[in-house]
Short mmCIF file of C-alpha atoms in Angstrom, two decimals:
data_model
loop_
_atom_site.label_atom_id
_atom_site.label_comp_id
_atom_site.label_asym_id
_atom_site.label_seq_id
_atom_site.Cartn_x
_atom_site.Cartn_y
_atom_site.Cartn_z
CA LEU A 1 0.00 0.00 0.00
CA ASP A 2 2.87 2.38 0.76
CA GLU A 3 3.96 2.01 -2.88
CA LEU A 4 0.53 1.87 -4.53
CA ILE A 5 -1.54 4.57 -2.87
CA PRO A 6 0.81 7.49 -3.74
CA ILE A 7 0.64 6.44 -7.40
CA ILE A 8 -3.15 6.11 -7.47
CA GLN A 9 -4.31 8.90 -5.14
CA PRO A 10 -3.23 11.95 -7.22
CA LYS A 11 -4.95 10.55 -10.31
CA LEU A 12 -8.24 10.11 -8.43
CA ASN A 13 -8.59 13.85 -7.88
CA GLY A 14 -11.45 14.86 -10.15
CA CYS A 15 -11.85 11.27 -11.32
CA ASN A 16 -15.33 10.04 -12.19
CA ARG A 17 -15.27 6.37 -11.18
CA TYR A 18 -12.69 4.05 -9.61
CA TYR A 19 -12.72 0.45 -10.89
CA GLU A 20 -11.03 -2.55 -9.28
CA PRO A 21 -11.86 -5.63 -11.43
CA PHE A 22 -9.78 -8.05 -9.29
CA VAL A 23 -10.70 -6.70 -5.86
CA GLY A 24 -9.65 -9.78 -3.85
CA GLY A 25 -9.18 -8.87 -0.19
CA GLY A 26 -9.93 -5.24 -1.04
CA SER A 27 -6.90 -3.69 0.70
CA VAL A 28 -6.48 -0.96 -1.94
CA ALA A 29 -10.19 -0.18 -2.31
CA PHE A 30 -10.64 0.00 1.46
CA ALA A 31 -7.57 2.21 1.87
CA LEU A 32 -8.91 4.63 -0.75
CA GLU A 33 -12.62 4.45 0.20
CA TYR A 34 -13.41 6.35 -2.99
CA LYS A 35 -17.09 7.17 -3.05
CA ASN A 36 -17.77 6.35 -6.72
CA THR A 37 -16.31 2.84 -6.88
CA ILE A 38 -17.00 -0.34 -8.84
CA ILE A 39 -15.42 -3.50 -7.40
CA ASN A 40 -15.50 -6.91 -9.07
CA ASP A 41 -14.11 -10.39 -8.66
CA LEU A 42 -14.65 -13.70 -10.46
CA ASN A 43 -14.80 -15.40 -7.04
CA SER A 44 -18.56 -15.39 -6.40
CA GLU A 45 -18.07 -16.62 -2.80
CA LEU A 46 -15.92 -13.59 -2.03
CA ILE A 47 -18.34 -11.17 -3.66
CA ASN A 48 -21.19 -12.75 -1.71
CA VAL A 49 -19.27 -11.99 1.50
CA TYR A 50 -19.04 -8.33 0.52
CA LYS A 51 -22.73 -8.20 -0.33
CA MET A 52 -23.66 -9.72 3.02
CA ILE A 53 -21.42 -7.25 4.87
CA LYS A 54 -23.35 -4.55 3.02
CA GLU A 55 -26.84 -6.00 3.51
CA LYS A 56 -26.82 -8.18 6.66
CA PRO A 57 -23.78 -7.35 8.82
CA LYS A 58 -25.41 -8.09 12.20
CA PHE A 59 -26.76 -11.47 11.12
CA LEU A 60 -23.39 -12.29 9.58
CA THR A 61 -21.46 -11.50 12.76
CA TYR A 62 -24.00 -13.49 14.81
CA LEU A 63 -23.35 -16.55 12.63
CA LEU A 64 -19.59 -16.03 12.84
CA THR A 65 -19.81 -16.03 16.64
CA ILE A 66 -21.62 -19.38 16.46
CA HIS A 67 -18.82 -20.73 14.25
CA GLU A 68 -16.21 -19.55 16.75
CA ASN A 69 -17.99 -21.22 19.69
CA ASN A 70 -18.46 -24.50 17.83
CA HIS A 71 -14.81 -24.44 16.74
CA TYR A 72 -13.68 -24.43 20.37
CA SER A 73 -15.93 -27.32 21.40
CA ASN A 74 -15.64 -29.66 18.39
CA SER A 75 -12.28 -30.59 16.85
CA ASN A 76 -14.02 -31.99 13.75
CA TYR A 77 -16.10 -28.85 13.21
CA PHE A 78 -13.83 -27.39 10.52
CA TYR A 79 -14.25 -30.41 8.25
CA GLU A 80 -17.99 -30.60 8.93
CA VAL A 81 -18.33 -27.01 7.72
CA ARG A 82 -15.91 -27.50 4.83
CA GLN A 83 -17.90 -30.38 3.31
CA ILE A 84 -21.21 -28.48 3.21
CA ASP A 85 -20.60 -27.30 -0.36
CA ARG A 86 -20.57 -30.94 -1.47
CA LEU A 87 -24.25 -31.35 -0.55
CA ASN A 88 -26.75 -31.48 -3.41
CA ASP A 89 -28.90 -28.73 -1.93
CA TYR A 90 -26.04 -26.36 -1.09
CA LYS A 91 -27.38 -24.04 -3.77
CA ASP A 92 -30.47 -23.53 -1.58
CA VAL A 93 -28.46 -22.37 1.44
CA SER A 94 -28.97 -18.68 2.20
CA ASP A 95 -26.31 -16.21 1.07
CA VAL A 96 -25.58 -15.01 4.60
CA ILE A 97 -24.93 -18.59 5.81
CA LYS A 98 -22.62 -19.15 2.81
CA ALA A 99 -20.77 -15.92 3.64
CA SER A 100 -20.26 -16.89 7.30
CA ARG A 101 -19.01 -20.33 6.20
CA ILE A 102 -16.35 -19.02 3.83
CA ILE A 103 -15.10 -16.42 6.33
CA TYR A 104 -14.86 -19.08 9.04
CA LEU A 105 -12.98 -21.46 6.74
CA ASN A 106 -10.62 -18.70 5.64
CA LYS A 107 -9.80 -17.81 9.26
CA THR A 108 -9.22 -21.42 10.32
CA CYS A 109 -7.67 -23.11 7.29
CA PHE A 110 -3.98 -23.61 6.51
CA ASN A 111 -2.25 -20.28 5.76
CA GLY A 112 -5.60 -18.48 5.45
CA LEU A 113 -5.65 -19.71 1.87
CA TYR A 114 -8.60 -19.73 -0.53
CA ARG A 115 -8.43 -22.67 -2.93
CA VAL A 116 -10.98 -24.96 -4.57
CA ASN A 117 -10.62 -28.15 -6.57
CA ALA A 118 -11.69 -28.81 -10.17
CA LYS A 119 -15.30 -29.28 -9.03
CA GLY A 120 -15.29 -25.96 -7.20
CA TYR A 121 -15.21 -27.45 -3.70
CA PHE A 122 -13.14 -25.73 -1.01
CA ASN A 123 -10.25 -28.11 -0.25
CA VAL A 124 -7.73 -26.34 2.01
CA PRO A 125 -6.96 -28.38 5.17
CA SER A 126 -7.41 -27.12 8.72
CA ALA A 127 -4.67 -25.07 10.37
CA LYS A 128 -5.63 -26.84 13.61
CA LYS A 129 -6.02 -23.60 15.52
CA GLU A 130 -7.34 -23.86 19.04
CA HIS A 131 -8.21 -20.17 19.22
CA VAL A 132 -9.87 -18.37 16.32
CA VAL A 133 -11.24 -14.86 15.79
CA THR A 134 -13.34 -14.69 12.65
CA TYR A 135 -13.92 -10.94 12.45
CA SER A 136 -13.16 -7.53 13.86
CA LYS A 137 -16.32 -5.69 14.91
CA ALA A 138 -14.81 -2.28 14.12
CA ASN A 139 -13.55 -3.43 10.73
CA MET A 140 -16.88 -5.04 9.83
CA GLU A 141 -18.74 -1.86 10.76
CA GLU A 142 -16.38 0.34 8.75
CA ILE A 143 -16.70 -1.81 5.64
CA HIS A 144 -20.48 -1.85 6.04
CA GLU A 145 -20.56 1.95 6.27
CA TYR A 146 -18.50 2.20 3.09
CA PHE A 147 -20.51 -0.39 1.16
CA LYS A 148 -23.95 0.88 2.12
CA ASP A 149 -23.33 3.97 0.01
CA ASP A 150 -25.25 3.62 -3.26
CA ASN A 151 -22.15 4.86 -5.12
CA VAL A 152 -20.28 1.59 -4.38
CA THR A 153 -21.20 -1.11 -6.92
CA ILE A 154 -20.32 -4.77 -6.25
CA LEU A 155 -20.01 -7.10 -9.26
CA SER A 156 -18.91 -10.67 -9.90
CA GLY A 157 -17.71 -11.58 -13.38
CA ASP A 158 -14.97 -11.36 -15.96
CA PHE A 159 -12.68 -8.31 -15.86
CA VAL A 160 -13.54 -7.32 -19.45
CA GLU A 161 -17.24 -7.19 -18.67
CA ALA A 162 -16.59 -5.34 -15.39
CA THR A 163 -14.78 -2.51 -17.23
CA ARG A 164 -16.98 -2.44 -20.33
CA ASN A 165 -18.55 0.92 -19.41
CA ALA A 166 -15.32 2.62 -18.31
CA HIS A 167 -14.54 5.79 -20.24
CA GLU A 168 -12.39 8.90 -20.16
CA GLY A 169 -12.29 10.34 -16.67
CA ASP A 170 -12.33 6.91 -14.98
CA PHE A 171 -9.47 5.10 -13.22
CA VAL A 172 -8.92 1.31 -13.33
CA TYR A 173 -6.54 -0.61 -11.06
CA PHE A 174 -5.85 -4.21 -12.11
CA ASP A 175 -4.46 -6.60 -9.48
CA PRO A 176 -4.91 -9.97 -11.23
CA PRO A 177 -3.59 -13.42 -10.35
CA TYR A 178 0.08 -12.90 -11.13
CA ASP A 179 2.11 -14.40 -13.94
CA SER A 180 4.16 -17.34 -12.64
CA TRP A 181 7.93 -17.50 -12.67
CA GLU A 182 9.38 -20.30 -14.76
CA ASP A 183 12.16 -21.03 -12.27
CA LYS A 184 10.35 -20.96 -8.93
CA GLU A 185 7.15 -22.06 -7.28
CA SER A 186 4.44 -19.44 -6.92
CA PHE A 187 0.78 -19.63 -5.99
CA THR A 188 -1.63 -17.95 -8.43
CA ALA A 189 -4.59 -20.37 -8.66
CA TYR A 190 -7.33 -19.04 -6.37
CA SER A 191 -10.21 -20.76 -8.18
CA LYS A 192 -11.00 -23.68 -10.46
CA PHE A 193 -10.45 -21.27 -13.35
CA ASP A 194 -6.66 -20.88 -13.64
CA PHE A 195 -5.48 -17.48 -14.86
CA ASN A 196 -3.02 -18.58 -17.53
CA LYS A 197 -0.75 -16.94 -20.12
CA ASP A 198 -3.66 -16.44 -22.53
CA ASP A 199 -5.60 -14.64 -19.80
CA GLN A 200 -2.58 -12.42 -19.12
CA ARG A 201 -2.54 -11.52 -22.83
CA ARG A 202 -6.30 -10.91 -22.81
CA LEU A 203 -5.81 -8.60 -19.82
CA ALA A 204 -3.05 -6.71 -21.65
CA ASP A 205 -5.42 -6.27 -24.60
CA CYS A 206 -8.07 -4.90 -22.21
CA PHE A 207 -5.47 -2.53 -20.69
CA LYS A 208 -4.63 -1.24 -24.18
CA ASP A 209 -8.30 -0.89 -25.15
CA LEU A 210 -9.01 1.15 -22.01
CA THR A 211 -5.95 3.29 -22.76
CA ASN A 212 -7.35 4.03 -26.22
CA ARG A 213 -10.63 5.05 -24.56
CA GLY A 214 -8.80 7.61 -22.42
CA VAL A 215 -9.10 5.64 -19.16
CA LYS A 216 -6.23 5.94 -16.68
CA CYS A 217 -4.98 2.42 -15.89
CA MET A 218 -2.59 0.87 -13.41
CA LEU A 219 -1.65 -2.81 -13.07
CA SER A 220 0.38 -4.91 -10.64
CA ASN A 221 2.08 -8.19 -11.54
CA HIS A 222 5.23 -10.24 -11.09
CA ASN A 223 8.33 -8.89 -12.77
CA THR A 224 8.56 -11.58 -15.46
CA ALA A 225 9.85 -11.35 -19.01
CA TYR A 226 6.38 -12.20 -20.32
CA ILE A 227 4.69 -9.33 -18.47
CA ASN A 228 7.40 -6.89 -19.57
CA GLU A 229 6.83 -8.04 -23.15
CA LEU A 230 3.03 -7.65 -22.92
CA TYR A 231 3.26 -4.10 -21.58
CA ASN A 232 6.19 -2.88 -23.61
CA GLY A 233 5.78 0.85 -24.23
CA PHE A 234 3.97 1.59 -20.96
CA ASN A 235 5.54 2.95 -17.76
CA ILE A 236 6.98 0.03 -15.77
CA GLN A 237 8.25 0.50 -12.20
CA ILE A 238 9.87 -2.36 -10.26
CA ILE A 239 9.11 -2.64 -6.54
CA LYS A 240 9.78 -5.15 -3.77
CA ALA A 241 6.72 -6.77 -2.21
CA LYS A 242 6.41 -9.20 0.68
CA ARG A 243 4.72 -12.55 0.09
CA MET A 244 3.11 -14.33 3.04
CA ILE A 245 1.39 -17.29 1.30
CA ASN A 246 3.64 -20.25 0.62
CA ALA A 247 3.62 -23.78 2.01
CA ASN A 248 7.39 -23.52 2.32
CA ALA A 249 8.39 -20.74 4.72
CA ALA A 250 11.62 -20.28 2.74
CA GLY A 251 9.49 -19.22 -0.22
CA ARG A 252 8.02 -16.27 1.66
CA GLY A 253 9.63 -12.87 1.67
CA ALA A 254 10.46 -10.05 -0.73
CA VAL A 255 9.81 -10.61 -4.42
CA GLU A 256 10.00 -8.30 -7.43
CA GLU A 257 6.74 -6.89 -8.69
CA VAL A 258 6.00 -4.36 -11.40
CA ILE A 259 3.60 -1.43 -11.30
CA ILE A 260 2.53 -0.59 -14.83
CA THR A 261 0.71 2.64 -15.73
CA ASN A 262 -0.49 4.27 -18.92
CA TYR A 263 0.19 7.72 -17.48
#
């Protein structure tokens, strides 16, 4: 954030709309709290969490407290909750129950990782935590206050569709699943839909199309030869970023990222 916000903030002055098509954990969007914002993510479970924080925050926190209490008293509780999405009638479960489930699993699974298998079932093992806190009351309330504004739009879909209406005077920040290094292990698969080299090229094409429309764009990615090739001609700044998610602790630490802008 220390690197990103100073690059984005000046360009938001007088900006019409702020787009974040790969919102993920929302750290940038929440740091900015720009009033005219459109956030999007292909992960429908994540977007459902945001919608429930917006629409039913008290019911959501009530359910999370129940999860916490059951976690303490039942060592098998994590796996009982994890397997719920395998049930035939899971689609009929209410959105707020689904949101509380995925938050609980995220707070109690190994490395706080979100990962599903080819069938779309959550498959991260338990971190075997004895003590778990699933939410911060103050944080939940602040996000709710931000989201309840009608000027914050929450979408779930492809990044191209999410930015289809962007035009001159708008700002788009892309933070996609990163390109993988050829010579080291890196985690980029957050869903059953892998973001591959073709998707990286499709994203670069979208970046160029938005540039031609007069939209200010910024993108983060790994500093790979492929990404440098895709965005040749744009402004590319190399920064060091800390990575916390890796099964091997030796694989965590500072890595090279690029910040790419069309301004």
